[in-house]
mmCIF file of C-alpha atoms and ligand atoms in Angstrom:
data_model
loop_
_atom_site.group_PDB
_atom_site.id
_atom_site.type_symbol
_atom_site.label_atom_id
_atom_site.label_comp_id
_atom_site.label_asym_id
_atom_site.label_seq_id
_atom_site.Cartn_x
_atom_site.Cartn_y
_atom_site.Cartn_z
ATOM 1 C CA MET Z 89 -0.008 0.044 -0.002
ATOM 2 C CA LYS Z 90 1.635 3.291 -1.088
ATOM 3 C CA VAL Z 91 1.007 5.928 1.477
ATOM 4 C CA ALA Z 92 1.864 9.655 1.536
ATOM 5 C CA VAL Z 93 1.740 12.013 4.500
ATOM 6 C CA SER Z 94 0.625 15.619 4.386
ATOM 7 C CA GLY Z 95 1.992 17.890 7.145
ATOM 8 C CA TYR Z 96 4.782 15.467 7.774
ATOM 9 C CA LYS Z 97 6.741 17.753 10.157
ATOM 10 C CA GLY Z 98 3.862 18.439 12.495
ATOM 11 C CA ARG Z 99 3.157 16.872 15.907
ATOM 12 C CA MET Z 100 0.757 14.419 14.457
ATOM 13 C CA GLY Z 101 2.317 14.124 10.930
ATOM 14 C CA SER Z 102 5.699 13.083 12.306
ATOM 15 C CA GLU Z 103 4.015 10.363 14.338
ATOM 16 C CA VAL Z 104 2.163 9.040 11.282
ATOM 17 C CA VAL Z 105 5.541 8.951 9.318
ATOM 18 C CA LYS Z 106 6.903 6.619 12.026
ATOM 19 C CA THR Z 107 3.813 4.530 12.042
ATOM 20 C CA VAL Z 108 3.754 4.084 8.272
ATOM 21 C CA LEU Z 109 7.465 3.214 8.186
ATOM 22 C CA GLY Z 110 6.754 0.641 10.781
ATOM 23 C CA GLU Z 111 3.918 -1.183 9.095
ATOM 24 C CA LYS Z 112 4.865 -4.122 6.969
ATOM 25 C CA ASP Z 113 2.144 -3.690 4.354
ATOM 26 C CA MET Z 114 2.732 -0.003 3.834
ATOM 27 C CA VAL Z 115 5.386 1.982 1.947
ATOM 28 C CA LEU Z 116 5.945 5.642 2.579
ATOM 29 C CA VAL Z 117 6.198 7.038 -1.005
ATOM 30 C CA GLY Z 118 6.244 10.768 -0.339
ATOM 31 C CA VAL Z 119 5.566 13.508 2.112
ATOM 32 C CA LEU Z 120 4.050 16.983 1.795
ATOM 33 C CA ASP Z 121 5.063 20.169 3.587
ATOM 34 C CA LYS Z 122 4.256 23.852 3.063
ATOM 35 C CA GLU Z 123 7.139 25.447 1.098
ATOM 36 C CA PRO Z 124 9.804 22.801 1.888
ATOM 37 C CA ALA Z 125 13.485 23.630 1.628
ATOM 38 C CA GLU Z 126 14.576 19.975 1.542
ATOM 39 C CA GLN Z 127 14.129 17.626 -1.520
ATOM 40 C CA VAL Z 128 14.076 14.361 0.608
ATOM 41 C CA MET Z 129 13.122 13.550 4.166
ATOM 42 C CA PRO Z 130 16.175 13.752 6.432
ATOM 43 C CA ASP Z 131 18.147 10.388 6.575
ATOM 44 C CA SER Z 132 16.045 8.861 3.792
ATOM 45 C CA ASP Z 133 15.379 8.939 0.114
ATOM 46 C CA ILE Z 134 11.703 9.737 0.569
ATOM 47 C CA PRO Z 135 10.704 12.768 -1.602
ATOM 48 C CA VAL Z 136 9.382 15.845 -0.085
ATOM 49 C CA PHE Z 137 6.829 17.903 -2.022
ATOM 50 C CA GLY Z 138 5.469 21.393 -1.647
ATOM 51 C CA ASP Z 139 2.485 20.823 -3.992
ATOM 52 C CA LEU Z 140 -0.188 18.262 -3.483
ATOM 53 C CA GLU Z 141 -1.077 17.681 -7.136
ATOM 54 C CA THR Z 142 2.614 17.248 -8.048
ATOM 55 C CA MET Z 143 3.041 14.667 -5.260
ATOM 56 C CA ILE Z 144 -0.034 12.678 -6.449
ATOM 57 C CA SER Z 145 1.085 12.620 -10.090
ATOM 58 C CA THR Z 146 4.764 11.759 -9.199
ATOM 59 C CA VAL Z 147 4.430 9.027 -6.609
ATOM 60 C CA GLN Z 148 0.786 7.973 -7.229
ATOM 61 C CA PRO Z 149 -0.106 7.117 -3.642
ATOM 62 C CA ASP Z 150 -3.016 4.809 -2.822
ATOM 63 C CA CYS Z 151 -3.793 6.852 0.256
ATOM 64 C CA ILE Z 152 -2.820 10.209 1.690
ATOM 65 C CA VAL Z 153 -2.914 10.966 5.416
ATOM 66 C CA ASP Z 154 -3.551 14.594 6.235
ATOM 67 C CA PHE Z 155 -2.827 16.250 9.553
ATOM 68 C CA THR Z 156 -2.362 19.907 8.597
ATOM 69 C CA ILE Z 157 -4.260 22.981 9.525
ATOM 70 C CA PRO Z 158 -8.011 23.638 9.303
ATOM 71 C CA LYS Z 159 -7.503 26.440 6.694
ATOM 72 C CA PHE Z 160 -6.113 24.076 4.123
ATOM 73 C CA ALA Z 161 -7.501 20.664 5.053
ATOM 74 C CA PHE Z 162 -10.821 21.110 3.123
ATOM 75 C CA SER Z 163 -9.224 22.069 -0.205
ATOM 76 C CA ASN Z 164 -6.434 19.447 0.282
ATOM 77 C CA THR Z 165 -8.995 16.661 0.975
ATOM 78 C CA LYS Z 166 -11.145 17.766 -1.997
ATOM 79 C CA THR Z 167 -8.180 17.567 -4.340
ATOM 80 C CA ILE Z 168 -7.067 14.206 -2.957
ATOM 81 C CA ILE Z 169 -10.470 12.598 -3.511
ATOM 82 C CA GLU Z 170 -11.049 14.322 -6.864
ATOM 83 C CA LYS Z 171 -7.777 12.685 -8.115
ATOM 84 C CA GLY Z 172 -9.146 9.237 -7.013
ATOM 85 C CA VAL Z 173 -6.752 8.854 -4.063
ATOM 86 C CA ARG Z 174 -8.000 7.697 -0.615
ATOM 87 C CA ALA Z 175 -7.878 10.381 2.036
ATOM 88 C CA VAL Z 176 -7.411 9.661 5.733
ATOM 89 C CA VAL Z 177 -7.901 12.972 7.478
ATOM 90 C CA GLY Z 178 -7.306 13.795 11.082
ATOM 91 C CA THR Z 179 -7.269 17.572 10.681
ATOM 92 C CA THR Z 180 -10.151 19.090 12.676
ATOM 93 C CA GLY Z 181 -12.370 22.069 12.024
ATOM 94 C CA PHE Z 182 -14.514 20.783 9.089
ATOM 95 C CA THR Z 183 -18.019 22.076 8.945
ATOM 96 C CA ALA Z 184 -21.004 19.713 8.373
ATOM 97 C CA GLU Z 185 -21.493 21.375 4.998
ATOM 98 C CA GLN Z 186 -17.814 20.674 3.890
ATOM 99 C CA ILE Z 187 -18.166 17.051 5.043
ATOM 100 C CA GLU Z 188 -21.359 16.784 2.877
ATOM 101 C CA ILE Z 189 -19.555 18.229 -0.199
ATOM 102 C CA LEU Z 190 -16.569 15.862 0.287
ATOM 103 C CA THR Z 191 -19.019 12.857 0.772
ATOM 104 C CA LYS Z 192 -20.743 13.652 -2.422
ATOM 105 C CA ILE Z 193 -17.431 13.881 -4.414
ATOM 106 C CA ALA Z 194 -16.186 10.646 -2.810
ATOM 107 C CA GLU Z 195 -19.495 8.868 -3.715
ATOM 108 C CA GLU Z 196 -19.418 10.052 -7.269
ATOM 109 C CA ARG Z 197 -15.766 8.887 -7.629
ATOM 110 C CA GLY Z 198 -16.242 5.736 -5.679
ATOM 111 C CA VAL Z 199 -13.232 6.647 -3.501
ATOM 112 C CA GLY Z 200 -13.143 5.260 0.069
ATOM 113 C CA SER Z 201 -11.895 7.932 2.579
ATOM 114 C CA LEU Z 202 -12.244 8.783 6.268
ATOM 115 C CA ILE Z 203 -12.388 11.872 8.291
ATOM 116 C CA ALA Z 204 -12.077 11.322 12.053
ATOM 117 C CA PRO Z 205 -11.996 14.087 14.677
ATOM 118 C CA ASN Z 206 -10.388 11.542 16.966
ATOM 119 C CA PHE Z 207 -8.389 8.408 16.071
ATOM 120 C CA ALA Z 208 -7.946 7.217 19.655
ATOM 121 C CA ILE Z 209 -10.132 4.110 20.418
ATOM 122 C CA GLY Z 210 -10.702 5.370 24.020
ATOM 123 C CA ALA Z 211 -12.102 8.647 22.664
ATOM 124 C CA VAL Z 212 -14.380 6.846 20.327
ATOM 125 C CA LEU Z 213 -15.768 4.772 23.154
ATOM 126 C CA MET Z 214 -16.142 7.901 25.304
ATOM 127 C CA MET Z 215 -18.270 9.411 22.557
ATOM 128 C CA GLN Z 216 -20.400 6.349 22.176
ATOM 129 C CA PHE Z 217 -20.904 6.064 26.011
ATOM 130 C CA ALA Z 218 -21.869 9.787 25.982
ATOM 131 C CA GLU Z 219 -24.409 9.119 23.267
ATOM 132 C CA LYS Z 220 -25.891 6.285 25.280
ATOM 133 C CA ALA Z 221 -25.913 8.351 28.585
ATOM 134 C CA ALA Z 222 -27.513 11.475 26.919
ATOM 135 C CA LYS Z 223 -30.665 9.582 26.393
ATOM 136 C CA TYR Z 224 -31.112 9.239 30.156
ATOM 137 C CA PHE Z 225 -29.178 12.341 31.294
ATOM 138 C CA PRO Z 226 -30.154 15.142 28.912
ATOM 139 C CA ASN Z 227 -28.400 17.834 31.064
ATOM 140 C CA VAL Z 228 -24.797 17.670 29.942
ATOM 141 C CA GLU Z 229 -21.760 19.861 29.528
ATOM 142 C CA ILE Z 230 -18.386 19.145 27.781
ATOM 143 C CA ILE Z 231 -15.037 20.267 28.895
ATOM 144 C CA GLU Z 232 -12.331 19.634 26.320
ATOM 145 C CA LEU Z 233 -8.666 20.338 27.249
ATOM 146 C CA HIS Z 234 -5.859 20.578 24.625
ATOM 147 C CA HIS Z 235 -2.304 21.869 24.266
ATOM 148 C CA ASP Z 236 -2.026 25.616 23.682
ATOM 149 C CA LYS Z 237 -0.874 25.347 20.027
ATOM 150 C CA LYS Z 238 -4.262 24.002 18.931
ATOM 151 C CA LEU Z 239 -5.867 26.374 16.366
ATOM 152 C CA ASP Z 240 -9.538 25.461 16.427
ATOM 153 C CA ALA Z 241 -12.049 25.562 19.328
ATOM 154 C CA PRO Z 242 -14.088 23.799 20.296
ATOM 155 C CA SER Z 243 -12.169 20.609 19.322
ATOM 156 C CA GLY Z 244 -13.525 18.292 16.682
ATOM 157 C CA THR Z 245 -14.090 15.648 19.250
ATOM 158 C CA ALA Z 246 -16.188 17.938 21.332
ATOM 159 C CA VAL Z 247 -18.332 18.910 18.314
ATOM 160 C CA LYS Z 248 -18.754 15.290 17.288
ATOM 161 C CA THR Z 249 -19.630 14.212 20.879
ATOM 162 C CA ALA Z 250 -22.254 17.090 21.019
ATOM 163 C CA GLU Z 251 -23.658 16.073 17.623
ATOM 164 C CA MET Z 252 -24.097 12.429 18.708
ATOM 165 C CA MET Z 253 -25.655 13.422 22.011
ATOM 166 C CA ALA Z 254 -27.997 15.904 20.303
ATOM 167 C CA ALA Z 255 -29.315 13.154 18.178
ATOM 168 C CA ALA Z 256 -29.862 10.820 21.162
ATOM 169 C CA ARG Z 257 -31.427 13.137 23.743
ATOM 170 C CA GLU Z 258 -34.640 15.016 23.924
ATOM 171 C CA LYS Z 259 -34.097 18.723 23.214
ATOM 172 C CA ILE Z 260 -34.032 20.778 26.375
ATOM 173 C CA ARG Z 261 -32.919 24.189 27.568
ATOM 174 C CA GLN Z 262 -30.173 23.890 30.088
ATOM 175 C CA GLY Z 263 -29.327 26.279 33.013
ATOM 176 C CA ALA Z 264 -31.500 28.783 34.841
ATOM 177 C CA ASP Z 265 -34.053 30.897 33.130
ATOM 178 C CA GLY Z 266 -32.797 34.390 33.011
ATOM 179 C CA GLU Z 267 -29.183 33.218 33.402
ATOM 180 C CA GLU Z 268 -26.741 36.024 32.723
ATOM 181 C CA GLU Z 269 -22.958 36.047 31.930
ATOM 182 C CA THR Z 270 -21.266 38.879 33.789
ATOM 183 C CA ILE Z 271 -18.054 38.070 31.848
ATOM 184 C CA SER Z 272 -18.748 37.102 28.225
ATOM 185 C CA GLY Z 273 -18.162 33.405 27.411
ATOM 186 C CA ALA Z 274 -18.412 32.336 31.018
ATOM 187 C CA ARG Z 275 -20.969 29.645 30.117
ATOM 188 C CA GLY Z 276 -19.061 28.346 27.083
ATOM 189 C CA ALA Z 277 -20.105 27.737 23.543
ATOM 190 C CA ASP Z 278 -23.775 26.684 23.011
ATOM 191 C CA TYR Z 279 -24.506 23.616 20.835
ATOM 192 C CA GLU Z 280 -28.294 22.906 20.748
ATOM 193 C CA GLY Z 281 -28.457 23.976 24.420
ATOM 194 C CA MET Z 282 -25.323 21.960 25.529
ATOM 195 C CA ARG Z 283 -22.383 24.040 26.778
ATOM 196 C CA ILE Z 284 -18.790 23.306 25.561
ATOM 197 C CA HIS Z 285 -15.834 24.712 27.363
ATOM 198 C CA SER Z 286 -12.347 24.751 25.709
ATOM 199 C CA VAL Z 287 -9.275 24.702 27.958
ATOM 200 C CA ARG Z 288 -5.858 25.542 26.203
ATOM 201 C CA LEU Z 289 -2.682 24.920 28.367
ATOM 202 C CA PRO Z 290 0.920 23.861 27.752
ATOM 203 C CA GLY Z 291 1.652 20.378 28.804
ATOM 204 C CA LEU Z 292 -1.700 18.979 27.747
ATOM 205 C CA VAL Z 293 -2.257 16.681 24.702
ATOM 206 C CA ALA Z 294 -5.944 15.902 24.117
ATOM 207 C CA HIS Z 295 -8.455 15.318 26.845
ATOM 208 C CA GLN Z 296 -12.246 15.548 27.316
ATOM 209 C CA GLU Z 297 -14.761 15.294 30.068
ATOM 210 C CA VAL Z 298 -18.450 14.791 29.474
ATOM 211 C CA ILE Z 299 -20.334 15.648 32.593
ATOM 212 C CA PHE Z 300 -23.952 14.617 33.118
ATOM 213 C CA GLY Z 301 -26.176 15.914 35.959
ATOM 214 C CA ALA Z 302 -29.645 14.769 37.150
ATOM 215 C CA GLU Z 303 -31.563 14.958 40.398
ATOM 216 C CA GLY Z 304 -29.324 13.799 43.148
ATOM 217 C CA GLN Z 305 -26.708 12.121 40.809
ATOM 218 C CA GLY Z 306 -23.965 12.883 38.440
ATOM 219 C CA LEU Z 307 -21.994 10.902 35.858
ATOM 220 C CA THR Z 308 -18.602 11.884 34.436
ATOM 221 C CA LEU Z 309 -16.892 10.376 31.444
ATOM 222 C CA ARG Z 310 -13.285 11.243 30.808
ATOM 223 C CA HIS Z 311 -10.716 10.283 28.130
ATOM 224 C CA ASP Z 312 -7.080 11.322 28.099
ATOM 225 C CA SER Z 313 -4.609 11.051 25.219
ATOM 226 C CA TYR Z 314 -1.309 11.434 27.097
ATOM 227 C CA ASP Z 315 0.792 10.733 23.965
ATOM 228 C CA ARG Z 316 0.104 11.068 20.230
ATOM 229 C CA ILE Z 317 0.820 7.375 19.870
ATOM 230 C CA SER Z 318 -2.693 6.880 21.133
ATOM 231 C CA PHE Z 319 -4.009 7.932 17.674
ATOM 232 C CA MET Z 320 -1.795 5.725 15.589
ATOM 233 C CA SER Z 321 -3.561 2.431 15.643
ATOM 234 C CA GLY Z 322 -6.686 4.147 14.472
ATOM 235 C CA VAL Z 323 -4.718 5.909 11.653
ATOM 236 C CA ALA Z 324 -3.220 2.576 10.504
ATOM 237 C CA LEU Z 325 -6.629 0.863 10.595
ATOM 238 C CA ALA Z 326 -8.187 3.761 8.557
ATOM 239 C CA ILE Z 327 -5.397 3.567 5.852
ATOM 240 C CA ARG Z 328 -6.154 -0.228 5.440
ATOM 241 C CA GLU Z 329 -9.933 -0.126 5.931
ATOM 242 C CA THR Z 330 -10.753 2.790 3.486
ATOM 243 C CA ALA Z 331 -9.613 0.412 0.641
ATOM 244 C CA ASN Z 332 -12.796 -1.567 1.302
ATOM 245 C CA HIS Z 333 -15.170 1.417 0.960
ATOM 246 C CA GLN Z 334 -16.319 3.538 -2.022
ATOM 247 C CA THR Z 335 -17.414 6.624 -0.064
ATOM 248 C CA LEU Z 336 -16.348 9.032 2.637
ATOM 249 C CA ILE Z 337 -16.853 7.928 6.239
ATOM 250 C CA TYR Z 338 -16.997 10.338 9.133
ATOM 251 C CA GLY Z 339 -15.832 9.013 12.439
ATOM 252 C CA LEU Z 340 -13.605 6.060 13.256
ATOM 253 C CA GLU Z 341 -16.450 4.311 14.996
ATOM 254 C CA ASN Z 342 -17.916 3.486 11.518
ATOM 255 C CA ILE Z 343 -15.001 1.249 10.571
ATOM 256 C CA LEU Z 344 -14.261 -0.427 13.951
HETATM 257 P P1 NAP E 250 1.061 20.965 13.832
HETATM 258 O O1 NAP E 250 2.091 20.404 14.652
HETATM 259 O O2 NAP E 250 0.899 22.547 13.710
HETATM 260 O O3 NAP E 250 1.231 20.362 12.414
HETATM 261 C C1 NAP E 250 0.594 20.828 11.133
HETATM 262 C C2 NAP E 250 1.615 20.678 10.065
HETATM 263 O O4 NAP E 250 1.028 20.937 8.783
HETATM 264 C C3 NAP E 250 2.790 21.607 10.159
HETATM 265 O O5 NAP E 250 3.980 20.872 9.957
HETATM 266 C C4 NAP E 250 2.534 22.634 9.096
HETATM 267 O O6 NAP E 250 3.632 23.277 8.587
HETATM 268 C C5 NAP E 250 1.852 21.772 8.072
HETATM 269 N N1 NAP E 250 1.083 22.457 7.088
HETATM 270 C C6 NAP E 250 0.368 23.610 7.212
HETATM 271 N N2 NAP E 250 -0.258 23.959 6.049
HETATM 272 C C7 NAP E 250 0.074 23.017 5.153
HETATM 273 C C8 NAP E 250 -0.249 22.765 3.811
HETATM 274 N N3 NAP E 250 -1.023 23.617 3.136
HETATM 275 N N4 NAP E 250 0.246 21.675 3.216
HETATM 276 C C9 NAP E 250 1.053 20.846 3.875
HETATM 277 N N5 NAP E 250 1.395 20.970 5.145
HETATM 278 C C10 NAP E 250 0.900 22.063 5.844
HETATM 279 O O7 NAP E 250 -0.380 20.412 14.235
HETATM 280 P P2 NAP E 250 -0.825 19.024 14.882
HETATM 281 O O8 NAP E 250 -0.818 19.146 16.410
HETATM 282 O O9 NAP E 250 -0.026 17.869 14.238
HETATM 283 O O10 NAP E 250 -2.328 18.930 14.494
HETATM 284 C C11 NAP E 250 -2.661 18.834 13.088
HETATM 285 C C12 NAP E 250 -4.241 18.673 13.073
HETATM 286 O O11 NAP E 250 -4.597 17.446 13.564
HETATM 287 C C13 NAP E 250 -5.011 19.724 13.854
HETATM 288 O O12 NAP E 250 -6.170 20.097 13.153
HETATM 289 C C14 NAP E 250 -5.464 18.990 15.124
HETATM 290 O O13 NAP E 250 -6.630 19.416 15.669
HETATM 291 C C15 NAP E 250 -5.633 17.556 14.524
HETATM 292 N N6 NAP E 250 -5.541 16.439 15.483
HETATM 293 C C16 NAP E 250 -6.369 15.449 15.179
HETATM 294 C C17 NAP E 250 -6.328 14.298 15.970
HETATM 295 C C18 NAP E 250 -7.238 13.150 15.597
HETATM 296 O O14 NAP E 250 -7.206 12.125 16.222
HETATM 297 N N7 NAP E 250 -8.109 13.300 14.564
HETATM 298 C C19 NAP E 250 -5.490 14.190 16.994
HETATM 299 C C20 NAP E 250 -4.538 15.274 17.259
HETATM 300 C C21 NAP E 250 -4.667 16.333 16.389
HETATM 301 P P3 NAP E 250 4.176 24.686 9.195
HETATM 302 O O15 NAP E 250 4.362 24.426 10.661
HETATM 303 O O16 NAP E 250 5.343 24.983 8.447
HETATM 304 O O17 NAP E 250 2.998 25.651 8.972
#
């Protein structure tokens, strides 16, 4: 399986490079960076490209893994799928409308691809447990905590968790009637009445708590990614599994 990595010098991209190099059924055929000075990856003969289309036509990858930045990820993914190459995308910040557009293109081309806001199995389970709990505990708030270099807020995982819970719970208005913020933003972002709070601090990787409250009881679900290795088995699974699909899949849980 010929794999290329977009954003190869990044925190996630560099971990994906190590993973692909370590998998017996995968060959790393090229990497993409923004305006690279180098022609090959250090200590290797793997070519470095600064342009996505050139990389695709030169090394003809079966699959491109993208961990870049929200601003470019949509157009990058669109190009990858339009060229008939499978995309495995971890970059977060996609809107529902963008995912719909990409799904339509993938379906038309019959190209299997996957966008997952979280590739860690523990996080996927947390989202599924949260979806299940929301049916019985409709009062819920999310606290997501990430390192302070993260560009988008709330995190893709928090948005996906909120979407899953919104579909499972009855619609309610949370908090007191006439509630007022004396400092703007104190109650966090509002997703269909659910509050999402984003914490950004050095030292963190990716963490999330989903806190449910009901009369006389509470339930807290928490997942922690302490190291980016936590995402890699999910990425490797997605690289393999997208070969068996002809459309775009949103969420790792749909291929587990
Ligand atoms: P990062 O360390 O900033 O890495 C991003 C990399 O992409 C950088 O090397 C950057 O280069 C490069 N880049 C920027 N624009 C590019 C372009 N147009 N073409 C090619 N490369 C480009 O960020 P990160 O921490 O790895 O996170 C990357 C994304 O993954 C974020 O959206 C984050 O939220 C997401 N993420 C997802 C998961 C998941 O499980 N799905 C887990 C963790 C993180 P420069 O530095 O030179 O700009």
